[in-house]
mmCIF file of C-alpha atoms and ligand atoms in Angstrom:
data_model
loop_
_atom_site.group_PDB
_atom_site.id
_atom_site.type_symbol
_atom_site.label_atom_id
_atom_site.label_comp_id
_atom_site.label_asym_id
_atom_site.label_seq_id
_atom_site.Cartn_x
_atom_site.Cartn_y
_atom_site.Cartn_z
ATOM 1 C CA MET A 1 -22.748 35.157 49.482
ATOM 2 C CA THR A 2 -24.909 34.373 52.487
ATOM 3 C CA GLU A 3 -27.122 31.490 51.291
ATOM 4 C CA HIS A 4 -25.569 28.018 51.344
ATOM 5 C CA LEU A 5 -27.560 26.988 48.237
ATOM 6 C CA THR A 6 -28.697 29.283 45.425
ATOM 7 C CA VAL A 7 -30.849 27.806 42.641
ATOM 8 C CA VAL A 8 -30.768 30.056 39.585
ATOM 9 C CA GLU A 9 -34.368 30.029 38.407
ATOM 10 C CA HIS A 10 -33.887 32.381 35.463
ATOM 11 C CA PRO A 11 -36.093 31.315 32.496
ATOM 12 C CA LEU A 12 -33.123 31.113 30.101
ATOM 13 C CA VAL A 13 -31.243 28.805 32.483
ATOM 14 C CA GLN A 14 -34.263 26.566 33.012
ATOM 15 C CA HIS A 15 -35.100 26.379 29.293
ATOM 16 C CA LYS A 16 -31.539 25.503 28.296
ATOM 17 C CA LEU A 17 -31.302 22.945 31.113
ATOM 18 C CA THR A 18 -34.420 21.181 29.823
ATOM 19 C CA LEU A 19 -32.809 20.921 26.378
ATOM 20 C CA MET A 20 -29.680 19.454 28.003
ATOM 21 C CA ARG A 21 -31.666 16.865 29.969
ATOM 22 C CA GLU A 22 -33.446 15.569 26.824
ATOM 23 C CA LYS A 23 -31.695 12.332 25.901
ATOM 24 C CA THR A 24 -31.804 12.934 22.128
ATOM 25 C CA THR A 25 -29.846 16.199 22.396
ATOM 26 C CA SER A 26 -26.618 15.860 20.380
ATOM 27 C CA THR A 27 -23.101 16.171 21.803
ATOM 28 C CA LYS A 28 -22.548 19.383 19.873
ATOM 29 C CA THR A 29 -25.745 20.998 21.174
ATOM 30 C CA PHE A 30 -25.164 19.729 24.720
ATOM 31 C CA ARG A 31 -21.710 21.305 24.773
ATOM 32 C CA GLN A 32 -22.990 24.587 23.365
ATOM 33 C CA LEU A 33 -25.848 24.734 25.894
ATOM 34 C CA LEU A 34 -23.476 24.019 28.776
ATOM 35 C CA ARG A 35 -21.310 26.913 27.676
ATOM 36 C CA GLU A 36 -24.336 29.213 27.447
ATOM 37 C CA ILE A 37 -25.671 28.191 30.878
ATOM 38 C CA ALA A 38 -22.159 28.660 32.305
ATOM 39 C CA HIS A 39 -22.364 32.310 31.234
ATOM 40 C CA LEU A 40 -25.619 32.785 33.122
ATOM 41 C CA LEU A 41 -24.419 30.901 36.216
ATOM 42 C CA ALA A 42 -21.143 32.847 36.173
ATOM 43 C CA TYR A 43 -23.201 36.033 36.329
ATOM 44 C CA GLU A 44 -24.843 34.742 39.527
ATOM 45 C CA VAL A 45 -21.745 33.320 41.234
ATOM 46 C CA THR A 46 -19.813 36.570 40.675
ATOM 47 C CA ARG A 47 -22.709 38.821 41.725
ATOM 48 C CA GLU A 48 -21.182 39.799 45.062
ATOM 49 C CA LEU A 49 -17.528 40.194 44.124
ATOM 50 C CA PRO A 50 -15.945 43.063 46.066
ATOM 51 C CA MET A 51 -15.685 46.276 44.081
ATOM 52 C CA THR A 52 -13.397 49.278 44.085
ATOM 53 C CA THR A 53 -12.980 52.260 41.776
ATOM 54 C CA ASP A 54 -10.248 53.240 39.345
ATOM 55 C CA ARG A 55 -9.564 56.769 38.236
ATOM 56 C CA ILE A 56 -10.041 56.823 34.446
ATOM 57 C CA GLU A 57 -10.594 59.491 31.819
ATOM 58 C CA THR A 58 -13.546 59.221 29.469
ATOM 59 C CA PRO A 59 -13.405 61.405 26.323
ATOM 60 C CA LEU A 60 -15.409 63.964 28.356
ATOM 61 C CA CYS A 61 -13.983 64.013 31.875
ATOM 62 C CA PRO A 62 -12.192 62.062 34.602
ATOM 63 C CA MET A 63 -14.274 59.668 36.670
ATOM 64 C CA ASP A 64 -13.928 57.115 39.474
ATOM 65 C CA ALA A 65 -15.188 54.029 37.640
ATOM 66 C CA PRO A 66 -16.137 50.663 39.201
ATOM 67 C CA MET A 67 -13.682 47.767 38.939
ATOM 68 C CA ILE A 68 -13.505 44.327 40.587
ATOM 69 C CA GLU A 69 -11.174 44.548 43.574
ATOM 70 C CA GLY A 70 -8.274 42.291 44.431
ATOM 71 C CA LYS A 71 -6.324 39.534 42.760
ATOM 72 C CA LYS A 72 -7.658 37.671 39.725
ATOM 73 C CA LEU A 73 -10.247 34.979 40.454
ATOM 74 C CA ALA A 74 -9.116 31.355 40.645
ATOM 75 C CA LEU A 75 -11.351 28.962 38.703
ATOM 76 C CA VAL A 76 -10.784 25.312 39.586
ATOM 77 C CA SER A 77 -12.242 22.586 37.377
ATOM 78 C CA ILE A 78 -12.852 19.104 38.719
ATOM 79 C CA LEU A 79 -11.821 16.880 35.798
ATOM 80 C CA ARG A 80 -13.154 16.091 33.380
ATOM 81 C CA ALA A 81 -16.733 17.373 33.261
ATOM 82 C CA GLY A 82 -15.789 20.602 35.075
ATOM 83 C CA ASN A 83 -14.071 21.773 31.894
ATOM 84 C CA GLY A 84 -17.407 22.404 30.165
ATOM 85 C CA LEU A 85 -18.448 24.931 32.809
ATOM 86 C CA LEU A 86 -14.907 26.323 32.965
ATOM 87 C CA ASP A 87 -14.882 27.249 29.256
ATOM 88 C CA GLY A 88 -18.100 29.218 29.603
ATOM 89 C CA ILE A 89 -16.943 31.106 32.691
ATOM 90 C CA LEU A 90 -13.637 31.965 31.011
ATOM 91 C CA ASP A 91 -15.627 33.653 28.217
ATOM 92 C CA LEU A 92 -16.805 36.168 30.839
ATOM 93 C CA VAL A 93 -13.744 36.255 33.126
ATOM 94 C CA PRO A 94 -10.889 35.767 30.638
ATOM 95 C CA ALA A 95 -8.134 36.931 33.006
ATOM 96 C CA ALA A 96 -8.997 34.409 35.738
ATOM 97 C CA ARG A 97 -6.300 31.998 36.868
ATOM 98 C CA VAL A 98 -7.180 28.331 36.336
ATOM 99 C CA GLY A 99 -6.529 25.159 38.295
ATOM 100 C CA PHE A 100 -7.448 21.496 37.814
ATOM 101 C CA VAL A 101 -8.194 18.717 40.272
ATOM 102 C CA GLY A 102 -8.281 15.115 39.023
ATOM 103 C CA LEU A 103 -9.847 12.480 41.271
ATOM 104 C CA TYR A 104 -10.854 8.858 40.777
ATOM 105 C CA ARG A 105 -12.816 6.617 43.081
ATOM 106 C CA ASP A 106 -10.837 3.796 44.696
ATOM 107 C CA PRO A 107 -12.836 0.648 43.838
ATOM 108 C CA GLU A 108 -12.113 -0.925 47.260
ATOM 109 C CA THR A 109 -12.640 1.987 49.632
ATOM 110 C CA LEU A 110 -14.912 4.012 47.281
ATOM 111 C CA GLN A 111 -13.044 7.095 48.494
ATOM 112 C CA PRO A 112 -11.794 9.779 46.063
ATOM 113 C CA VAL A 113 -8.063 9.522 45.274
ATOM 114 C CA LYS A 114 -6.101 12.417 43.776
ATOM 115 C CA TYR A 115 -4.285 11.792 40.448
ATOM 116 C CA TYR A 116 -3.776 15.428 39.403
ATOM 117 C CA PHE A 117 -3.618 18.705 41.291
ATOM 118 C CA LYS A 118 -2.358 21.958 39.834
ATOM 119 C CA VAL A 119 -3.699 25.270 41.129
ATOM 120 C CA PRO A 120 -2.826 28.994 40.877
ATOM 121 C CA ASP A 121 -0.484 30.607 43.403
ATOM 122 C CA ALA A 122 -1.611 32.855 46.273
ATOM 123 C CA LEU A 123 -4.955 31.080 46.657
ATOM 124 C CA GLU A 124 -5.261 32.666 50.106
ATOM 125 C CA ASP A 125 -5.643 36.083 48.417
ATOM 126 C CA ARG A 126 -8.090 35.022 45.691
ATOM 127 C CA ILE A 127 -11.755 34.146 45.475
ATOM 128 C CA THR A 128 -11.822 30.534 44.255
ATOM 129 C CA ILE A 129 -14.717 29.158 42.211
ATOM 130 C CA VAL A 130 -14.766 25.362 41.985
ATOM 131 C CA VAL A 131 -16.715 23.995 39.018
ATOM 132 C CA ASP A 132 -18.238 20.564 38.407
ATOM 133 C CA PRO A 133 -21.555 20.159 36.562
ATOM 134 C CA MET A 134 -22.930 17.348 38.739
ATOM 135 C CA LEU A 135 -23.038 17.546 42.544
ATOM 136 C CA ALA A 136 -24.062 13.921 43.166
ATOM 137 C CA THR A 137 -22.760 12.263 46.370
ATOM 138 C CA GLY A 138 -20.637 15.339 47.080
ATOM 139 C CA ASN A 139 -17.638 13.134 47.963
ATOM 140 C CA SER A 140 -15.333 14.332 45.186
ATOM 141 C CA SER A 141 -16.382 17.978 45.582
ATOM 142 C CA ALA A 142 -15.799 17.842 49.337
ATOM 143 C CA ALA A 143 -12.404 16.148 48.786
ATOM 144 C CA ALA A 144 -11.374 18.697 46.131
ATOM 145 C CA ILE A 145 -12.280 21.543 48.493
ATOM 146 C CA ASP A 146 -10.294 19.879 51.313
ATOM 147 C CA MET A 147 -7.258 19.944 48.982
ATOM 148 C CA LEU A 148 -7.842 23.561 47.992
ATOM 149 C CA LYS A 149 -8.119 24.632 51.630
ATOM 150 C CA GLU A 150 -4.855 22.776 52.357
ATOM 151 C CA ALA A 151 -3.311 24.738 49.465
ATOM 152 C CA GLY A 152 -4.416 27.985 51.130
ATOM 153 C CA ALA A 153 -7.835 28.804 49.633
ATOM 154 C CA LYS A 154 -10.066 30.568 52.143
ATOM 155 C CA ASN A 155 -12.853 32.140 50.123
ATOM 156 C CA ILE A 156 -14.406 29.377 48.008
ATOM 157 C CA ARG A 157 -17.643 29.048 46.005
ATOM 158 C CA PHE A 158 -18.941 25.911 44.291
ATOM 159 C CA LEU A 159 -20.710 26.116 40.940
ATOM 160 C CA CYS A 160 -22.627 23.216 39.396
ATOM 161 C CA LEU A 161 -25.391 22.604 36.905
ATOM 162 C CA LEU A 162 -27.393 19.994 38.835
ATOM 163 C CA ALA A 163 -27.321 19.117 42.511
ATOM 164 C CA ALA A 164 -28.762 16.156 44.398
ATOM 165 C CA PRO A 165 -30.023 16.696 47.967
ATOM 166 C CA GLU A 166 -27.452 14.118 49.141
ATOM 167 C CA GLY A 167 -24.581 16.136 47.645
ATOM 168 C CA VAL A 168 -25.837 19.403 49.075
ATOM 169 C CA ALA A 169 -26.091 17.796 52.541
ATOM 170 C CA ARG A 170 -22.568 16.326 52.263
ATOM 171 C CA MET A 171 -21.145 19.708 51.263
ATOM 172 C CA LYS A 172 -23.009 21.508 54.026
ATOM 173 C CA GLU A 173 -21.582 19.084 56.565
ATOM 174 C CA ALA A 174 -17.999 19.152 55.184
ATOM 175 C CA HIS A 175 -17.797 22.791 54.031
ATOM 176 C CA PRO A 176 -20.565 24.951 55.503
ATOM 177 C CA ASP A 177 -18.524 28.028 54.535
ATOM 178 C CA VAL A 178 -18.732 27.228 50.799
ATOM 179 C CA PRO A 179 -21.845 28.592 49.041
ATOM 180 C CA ILE A 180 -23.251 26.469 46.209
ATOM 181 C CA VAL A 181 -24.793 27.918 43.042
ATOM 182 C CA THR A 182 -26.744 25.523 40.803
ATOM 183 C CA ALA A 183 -29.297 25.584 37.993
ATOM 184 C CA ALA A 184 -31.485 22.933 39.677
ATOM 185 C CA LEU A 185 -31.869 20.818 42.778
ATOM 186 C CA ASP A 186 -33.030 17.401 41.564
ATOM 187 C CA ASP A 187 -34.919 14.678 43.384
ATOM 188 C CA HIS A 188 -32.455 11.995 44.478
ATOM 189 C CA LEU A 189 -29.492 9.754 43.582
ATOM 190 C CA ASN A 190 -30.124 6.281 42.166
ATOM 191 C CA ASP A 191 -28.215 3.152 43.272
ATOM 192 C CA HIS A 192 -25.438 3.900 40.771
ATOM 193 C CA GLY A 193 -24.904 7.413 42.103
ATOM 194 C CA TYR A 194 -26.659 9.124 39.168
ATOM 195 C CA ILE A 195 -28.785 12.192 39.757
ATOM 196 C CA VAL A 196 -32.514 11.592 39.034
ATOM 197 C CA PRO A 197 -34.103 12.909 36.861
ATOM 198 C CA GLY A 198 -30.677 14.336 35.950
ATOM 199 C CA LEU A 199 -29.177 14.287 32.484
ATOM 200 C CA GLY A 200 -27.030 11.150 32.535
ATOM 201 C CA ASP A 201 -23.235 11.218 32.597
ATOM 202 C CA ALA A 202 -22.244 14.831 31.988
ATOM 203 C CA GLY A 203 -18.716 13.955 30.795
ATOM 204 C CA ASP A 204 -19.986 11.356 28.314
ATOM 205 C CA ARG A 205 -22.668 13.677 26.973
ATOM 206 C CA MET A 206 -20.190 16.531 26.644
ATOM 207 C CA TYR A 207 -17.457 14.550 24.913
ATOM 208 C CA GLY A 208 -19.521 11.923 23.043
ATOM 209 C CA THR A 209 -18.043 8.964 24.948
ATOM 210 C CA LYS A 210 -19.838 6.025 26.593
HETATM 211 N N1 URA B 1 -21.979 12.399 37.449
HETATM 212 C C1 URA B 1 -22.663 12.524 36.288
HETATM 213 O O1 URA B 1 -22.079 12.801 35.244
HETATM 214 N N2 URA B 1 -23.992 12.324 36.306
HETATM 215 C C2 URA B 1 -24.676 12.035 37.426
HETATM 216 O O2 URA B 1 -25.904 11.893 37.376
HETATM 217 C C3 URA B 1 -23.941 11.911 38.634
HETATM 218 C C4 URA B 1 -22.596 12.098 38.621
#
């Protein structure tokens, strides 16, 4: 992918996103819509995967048929909201390897601190797609990608549902080599770090917590 930021303007994505933003949308519907949008975003983020051919036999003749080249993709979810996007992508790429990064924000330093990190082997040979619905300040995404690069990942993409300009700028500064795919670029972050207009707390809306 050559663009640093790709906004997927497909009508189905935009329509479903509007339903997700609406505050009266139920937990069940929110979760279902996130899964459906994840399918459409997965289509975009995998658009340029390298291809090869495999010799197969159809009932009529042999043919060199297209296949995705290389090791299985690594999907890495930033806990906990990343899991909503992860489930949808796994519907389309069921053989992908899966990792999880858990981070919390230190109340004193406000810096992300790792509490969980488990990722697939041979990251250096895989395309890694990091998923988190909300790219807000970009601090946790940038920190998660630092950790993945330390673990060997070289070819990384970041997939989110909503991005704030502040988060995009932070990622561009920290990881200019990591393309971002999102359904929308929103206006700004408020004083509490929420994306505006946004959709609220993605984890709470997905899991029905407060
Ligand atoms: N995380 C969320 O869940 N929502 C925001 O608006 C920002 C960060």
